PDB file of C-alpha atoms in Angstrom:
ATOM      1  CA  UNK A   1      -3.198  -7.473  32.132  1.00  0.00           C
ATOM      2  CA  UNK A   2      -5.410  -5.386  29.831  1.00  0.00           C
ATOM      3  CA  UNK A   3      -7.995  -7.024  27.634  1.00  0.00           C
ATOM      4  CA  UNK A   4      -7.623  -6.766  23.831  1.00  0.00           C
ATOM      5  CA  UNK A   5     -10.183  -3.916  23.693  1.00  0.00           C
ATOM      6  CA  UNK A   6      -8.288  -1.957  26.276  1.00  0.00           C
ATOM      7  CA  UNK A   7      -4.916  -2.606  24.594  1.00  0.00           C
ATOM      8  CA  UNK A   8      -6.193  -1.591  21.138  1.00  0.00           C
ATOM      9  CA  UNK A   9      -8.482   1.398  21.391  1.00  0.00           C
ATOM     10  CA  UNK A  10     -11.307   1.795  18.949  1.00  0.00           C
ATOM     11  CA  UNK A  11     -11.280   4.661  16.450  1.00  0.00           C
ATOM     12  CA  UNK A  12     -12.510   8.047  17.644  1.00  0.00           C
ATOM     13  CA  UNK A  13     -16.168   8.575  16.743  1.00  0.00           C
ATOM     14  CA  UNK A  14     -15.738  12.279  15.881  1.00  0.00           C
ATOM     15  CA  UNK A  15     -12.995  12.250  13.269  1.00  0.00           C
ATOM     16  CA  UNK A  16     -12.525  15.136  10.931  1.00  0.00           C
ATOM     17  CA  UNK A  17     -14.258  14.623   7.612  1.00  0.00           C
ATOM     18  CA  UNK A  18     -10.935  14.015   5.846  1.00  0.00           C
ATOM     19  CA  UNK A  19     -10.033  11.265   8.285  1.00  0.00           C
ATOM     20  CA  UNK A  20     -13.191   9.282   7.809  1.00  0.00           C
ATOM     21  CA  UNK A  21     -13.346   6.160   5.568  1.00  0.00           C
ATOM     22  CA  UNK A  22     -14.719   6.876   2.176  1.00  0.00           C
ATOM     23  CA  UNK A  23     -16.760   3.679   1.834  1.00  0.00           C
ATOM     24  CA  UNK A  24     -17.140   4.117  -1.889  1.00  0.00           C
ATOM     25  CA  UNK A  25     -13.402   3.607  -2.198  1.00  0.00           C
ATOM     26  CA  UNK A  26     -13.695   0.221  -0.636  1.00  0.00           C
ATOM     27  CA  UNK A  27     -15.924  -1.127  -3.422  1.00  0.00           C
ATOM     28  CA  UNK A  28     -13.196  -1.997  -5.887  1.00  0.00           C
ATOM     29  CA  UNK A  29     -11.183  -3.867  -3.213  1.00  0.00           C
ATOM     30  CA  UNK A  30     -14.225  -5.785  -2.010  1.00  0.00           C
ATOM     31  CA  UNK A  31     -15.238  -6.634  -5.604  1.00  0.00           C
ATOM     32  CA  UNK A  32     -11.728  -7.860  -6.310  1.00  0.00           C
ATOM     33  CA  UNK A  33     -11.839 -10.280  -3.418  1.00  0.00           C
ATOM     34  CA  UNK A  34     -15.363 -11.457  -4.154  1.00  0.00           C
ATOM     35  CA  UNK A  35     -14.298 -12.073  -7.766  1.00  0.00           C
ATOM     36  CA  UNK A  36     -11.349 -14.205  -6.639  1.00  0.00           C
ATOM     37  CA  UNK A  37     -13.589 -16.378  -4.400  1.00  0.00           C
ATOM     38  CA  UNK A  38     -16.312 -16.742  -7.057  1.00  0.00           C
ATOM     39  CA  UNK A  39     -13.639 -17.489  -9.677  1.00  0.00           C
ATOM     40  CA  UNK A  40     -12.178 -20.237  -7.531  1.00  0.00           C
ATOM     41  CA  UNK A  41     -15.619 -21.829  -7.129  1.00  0.00           C
ATOM     42  CA  UNK A  42     -16.695 -21.451 -10.733  1.00  0.00           C
ATOM     43  CA  UNK A  43     -13.434 -22.373 -12.532  1.00  0.00           C
ATOM     44  CA  UNK A  44     -12.074 -25.106 -10.162  1.00  0.00           C
ATOM     45  CA  UNK A  45      -8.386 -24.204 -10.085  1.00  0.00           C
ATOM     46  CA  UNK A  46      -5.977 -26.988 -11.072  1.00  0.00           C
ATOM     47  CA  UNK A  47      -2.743 -27.676  -9.086  1.00  0.00           C
ATOM     48  CA  UNK A  48      -0.809 -25.629 -11.713  1.00  0.00           C
ATOM     49  CA  UNK A  49      -3.142 -22.594 -11.143  1.00  0.00           C
ATOM     50  CA  UNK A  50      -2.652 -22.866  -7.425  1.00  0.00           C
ATOM     51  CA  UNK A  51       1.131 -23.109  -7.783  1.00  0.00           C
ATOM     52  CA  UNK A  52       1.057 -20.054 -10.099  1.00  0.00           C
ATOM     53  CA  UNK A  53      -1.123 -18.173  -7.529  1.00  0.00           C
ATOM     54  CA  UNK A  54       1.320 -19.082  -4.718  1.00  0.00           C
ATOM     55  CA  UNK A  55       4.346 -18.030  -6.779  1.00  0.00           C
ATOM     56  CA  UNK A  56       2.744 -14.684  -7.821  1.00  0.00           C
ATOM     57  CA  UNK A  57       1.803 -13.975  -4.180  1.00  0.00           C
ATOM     58  CA  UNK A  58       5.326 -14.632  -2.963  1.00  0.00           C
ATOM     59  CA  UNK A  59       6.888 -12.676  -5.838  1.00  0.00           C
ATOM     60  CA  UNK A  60       4.688  -9.622  -5.239  1.00  0.00           C
ATOM     61  CA  UNK A  61       5.206  -9.622  -1.505  1.00  0.00           C
ATOM     62  CA  UNK A  62       8.956  -9.830  -2.146  1.00  0.00           C
ATOM     63  CA  UNK A  63       8.551  -6.731  -4.358  1.00  0.00           C
ATOM     64  CA  UNK A  64       6.744  -4.904  -1.611  1.00  0.00           C
ATOM     65  CA  UNK A  65       9.187  -6.007   1.101  1.00  0.00           C
ATOM     66  CA  UNK A  66      12.490  -5.691  -0.865  1.00  0.00           C
ATOM     67  CA  UNK A  67      11.372  -2.875  -3.232  1.00  0.00           C
ATOM     68  CA  UNK A  68       8.760  -0.642  -1.700  1.00  0.00           C
ATOM     69  CA  UNK A  69       9.855  -1.091   1.892  1.00  0.00           C
ATOM     70  CA  UNK A  70      13.616  -1.752   1.947  1.00  0.00           C
ATOM     71  CA  UNK A  71      14.688   0.192  -1.177  1.00  0.00           C
ATOM     72  CA  UNK A  72      12.143   2.991  -1.676  1.00  0.00           C
ATOM     73  CA  UNK A  73      11.247   3.758   1.955  1.00  0.00           C
ATOM     74  CA  UNK A  74      14.476   3.068   3.766  1.00  0.00           C
ATOM     75  CA  UNK A  75      17.059   3.243   0.965  1.00  0.00           C
ATOM     76  CA  UNK A  76      18.691   0.143   2.552  1.00  0.00           C
ATOM     77  CA  UNK A  77      20.673  -0.571  -0.562  1.00  0.00           C
ATOM     78  CA  UNK A  78      21.611   0.999  -3.946  1.00  0.00           C
ATOM     79  CA  UNK A  79      20.925  -0.193  -7.406  1.00  0.00           C
ATOM     80  CA  UNK A  80      20.862   0.988 -11.022  1.00  0.00           C
ATOM     81  CA  UNK A  81      18.165   3.306 -12.252  1.00  0.00           C
ATOM     82  CA  UNK A  82      16.847   0.509 -14.575  1.00  0.00           C
ATOM     83  CA  UNK A  83      16.520  -1.963 -11.731  1.00  0.00           C
ATOM     84  CA  UNK A  84      14.996   0.741  -9.581  1.00  0.00           C
ATOM     85  CA  UNK A  85      12.241   1.091 -12.215  1.00  0.00           C
ATOM     86  CA  UNK A  86      11.800  -2.663 -12.363  1.00  0.00           C
ATOM     87  CA  UNK A  87      11.396  -2.765  -8.535  1.00  0.00           C
ATOM     88  CA  UNK A  88       8.732  -0.043  -8.790  1.00  0.00           C
ATOM     89  CA  UNK A  89       6.967  -1.798 -11.663  1.00  0.00           C
ATOM     90  CA  UNK A  90       7.022  -5.134  -9.872  1.00  0.00           C
ATOM     91  CA  UNK A  91       5.864  -3.575  -6.629  1.00  0.00           C
ATOM     92  CA  UNK A  92       2.990  -1.823  -8.356  1.00  0.00           C
ATOM     93  CA  UNK A  93       1.461  -5.247  -9.314  1.00  0.00           C
ATOM     94  CA  UNK A  94       0.837  -5.885  -5.632  1.00  0.00           C
ATOM     95  CA  UNK A  95      -2.122  -3.457  -5.516  1.00  0.00           C
ATOM     96  CA  UNK A  96      -0.506  -1.279  -2.932  1.00  0.00           C
ATOM     97  CA  UNK A  97      -0.543   1.930  -5.034  1.00  0.00           C
ATOM     98  CA  UNK A  98       2.577   3.548  -6.477  1.00  0.00           C
ATOM     99  CA  UNK A  99       6.142   3.479  -5.143  1.00  0.00           C
ATOM    100  CA  UNK A 100       6.324   7.199  -4.239  1.00  0.00           C
ATOM    101  CA  UNK A 101       2.977   7.128  -2.429  1.00  0.00           C
ATOM    102  CA  UNK A 102       4.039   3.964  -0.494  1.00  0.00           C
ATOM    103  CA  UNK A 103       7.393   5.344   0.418  1.00  0.00           C
ATOM    104  CA  UNK A 104       6.062   8.768   1.462  1.00  0.00           C
ATOM    105  CA  UNK A 105       3.469   7.187   3.718  1.00  0.00           C
ATOM    106  CA  UNK A 106       6.014   4.811   5.227  1.00  0.00           C
ATOM    107  CA  UNK A 107       8.629   7.540   5.838  1.00  0.00           C
ATOM    108  CA  UNK A 108       5.906   9.647   7.565  1.00  0.00           C
ATOM    109  CA  UNK A 109       5.038   6.633   9.677  1.00  0.00           C
ATOM    110  CA  UNK A 110       8.609   6.310  10.908  1.00  0.00           C
ATOM    111  CA  UNK A 111       8.981   9.987  11.517  1.00  0.00           C
ATOM    112  CA  UNK A 112       5.952  10.019  13.827  1.00  0.00           C
ATOM    113  CA  UNK A 113       5.850   6.415  15.142  1.00  0.00           C
ATOM    114  CA  UNK A 114       3.150   5.954  17.746  1.00  0.00           C
ATOM    115  CA  UNK A 115       2.382   9.680  17.862  1.00  0.00           C
ATOM    116  CA  UNK A 116      -0.992  11.183  16.843  1.00  0.00           C
ATOM    117  CA  UNK A 117       0.329  11.851  13.302  1.00  0.00           C
ATOM    118  CA  UNK A 118       1.132   8.149  12.825  1.00  0.00           C
ATOM    119  CA  UNK A 119      -1.648   6.551  10.748  1.00  0.00           C
ATOM    120  CA  UNK A 120      -0.276   3.074  11.322  1.00  0.00           C
ATOM    121  CA  UNK A 121      -0.361   3.166  15.141  1.00  0.00           C
ATOM    122  CA  UNK A 122      -3.065   0.970  16.690  1.00  0.00           C
ATOM    123  CA  UNK A 123      -2.607   2.871  19.975  1.00  0.00           C
ATOM    124  CA  UNK A 124      -3.740   6.090  18.303  1.00  0.00           C
ATOM    125  CA  UNK A 125      -7.019   5.129  16.491  1.00  0.00           C
ATOM    126  CA  UNK A 126      -7.386   1.434  16.944  1.00  0.00           C
ATOM    127  CA  UNK A 127      -6.504  -1.759  15.137  1.00  0.00           C
ATOM    128  CA  UNK A 128      -8.884  -1.373  12.139  1.00  0.00           C
ATOM    129  CA  UNK A 129      -7.754   2.181  11.327  1.00  0.00           C
ATOM    130  CA  UNK A 130      -4.045   1.328  11.700  1.00  0.00           C
ATOM    131  CA  UNK A 131      -4.163  -1.655   9.371  1.00  0.00           C
ATOM    132  CA  UNK A 132      -6.907  -0.866   6.811  1.00  0.00           C
ATOM    133  CA  UNK A 133      -9.130   2.163   7.508  1.00  0.00           C
ATOM    134  CA  UNK A 134      -6.605   4.903   6.776  1.00  0.00           C
ATOM    135  CA  UNK A 135      -6.075   3.515   3.259  1.00  0.00           C
ATOM    136  CA  UNK A 136      -9.607   4.532   2.340  1.00  0.00           C
ATOM    137  CA  UNK A 137      -9.447   8.001   3.891  1.00  0.00           C
ATOM    138  CA  UNK A 138      -9.266  10.861   1.352  1.00  0.00           C
ATOM    139  CA  UNK A 139      -6.606  12.476   3.555  1.00  0.00           C
ATOM    140  CA  UNK A 140      -4.021   9.908   2.490  1.00  0.00           C
ATOM    141  CA  UNK A 141      -4.963   9.530  -1.176  1.00  0.00           C
ATOM    142  CA  UNK A 142      -2.344  11.911  -2.616  1.00  0.00           C
ATOM    143  CA  UNK A 143       1.403  11.249  -2.785  1.00  0.00           C
ATOM    144  CA  UNK A 144       3.407  13.626  -0.635  1.00  0.00           C
ATOM    145  CA  UNK A 145       6.352  14.226  -2.910  1.00  0.00           C
ATOM    146  CA  UNK A 146       8.004  16.520  -0.434  1.00  0.00           C
ATOM    147  CA  UNK A 147       8.609  13.459   1.763  1.00  0.00           C
ATOM    148  CA  UNK A 148      10.389  11.599  -1.102  1.00  0.00           C
ATOM    149  CA  UNK A 149      12.462  14.281  -2.946  1.00  0.00           C
ATOM    150  CA  UNK A 150      15.181  11.757  -3.646  1.00  0.00           C
ATOM    151  CA  UNK A 151      12.778   9.548  -5.585  1.00  0.00           C
ATOM    152  CA  UNK A 152      10.542  12.271  -7.051  1.00  0.00           C
ATOM    153  CA  UNK A 153      13.351  13.464  -9.288  1.00  0.00           C
ATOM    154  CA  UNK A 154      12.885  10.413 -11.539  1.00  0.00           C
ATOM    155  CA  UNK A 155      10.192  11.043 -14.086  1.00  0.00           C
ATOM    156  CA  UNK A 156       9.571   7.352 -14.661  1.00  0.00           C
ATOM    157  CA  UNK A 157       8.788   6.854 -10.966  1.00  0.00           C
ATOM    158  CA  UNK A 158       6.486   9.832 -10.903  1.00  0.00           C
ATOM    159  CA  UNK A 159       4.693   8.410 -14.014  1.00  0.00           C
ATOM    160  CA  UNK A 160       4.374   4.969 -12.431  1.00  0.00           C
ATOM    161  CA  UNK A 161       3.189   6.590  -9.201  1.00  0.00           C
ATOM    162  CA  UNK A 162       0.346   8.373 -11.085  1.00  0.00           C
ATOM    163  CA  UNK A 163      -0.485   5.322 -13.199  1.00  0.00           C
ATOM    164  CA  UNK A 164      -0.094   2.547 -10.628  1.00  0.00           C
ATOM    165  CA  UNK A 165      -3.017   0.600 -12.064  1.00  0.00           C
ATOM    166  CA  UNK A 166      -1.243   0.042 -15.390  1.00  0.00           C
ATOM    167  CA  UNK A 167       1.105  -2.746 -14.169  1.00  0.00           C
ATOM    168  CA  UNK A 168      -1.884  -4.495 -12.406  1.00  0.00           C
ATOM    169  CA  UNK A 169      -3.995  -4.385 -15.564  1.00  0.00           C
ATOM    170  CA  UNK A 170      -1.034  -5.613 -17.577  1.00  0.00           C
ATOM    171  CA  UNK A 171      -0.458  -8.510 -15.205  1.00  0.00           C
ATOM    172  CA  UNK A 172      -4.159  -9.382 -15.231  1.00  0.00           C
ATOM    173  CA  UNK A 173      -4.134  -9.299 -19.075  1.00  0.00           C
ATOM    174  CA  UNK A 174      -1.250 -11.789 -19.096  1.00  0.00           C
TER     175      UNK A 174
END
């Protein structure tokens, strides 16, 4: 039986420049998590605050699972254009970028599962890269609209994909 380090190889040390993690890109994510921890210590959340936090977490993960993953990536069901936009808007509050970017990356992942082109495969570049590192690589920053032509035809989805921070800022303001 292989050990965990044998089963999940480490990232290759000589990656192309575009495949390396841009550590500056990790700063906002790190600060967001630090702010949440500091906020919990300083402001002493009440039970109502914790319940709201739990609800918002579950609601946003449902948006990613049912919207970004099932609807936009796999087209597992059909819906109206208005509800499609609501799914995209709701999913954008989960801090996982825009719906077209998410769907294009996920469709690419399924096309090349566990092959060298698959950024999500721990067998290719290791556990860290597969689950987190690739997100901060400049190579994957742009939405590949050619992978989602069925979705890219909607101007509201393209707008939301370009402005994916707007729903997050709006939710934070509320």
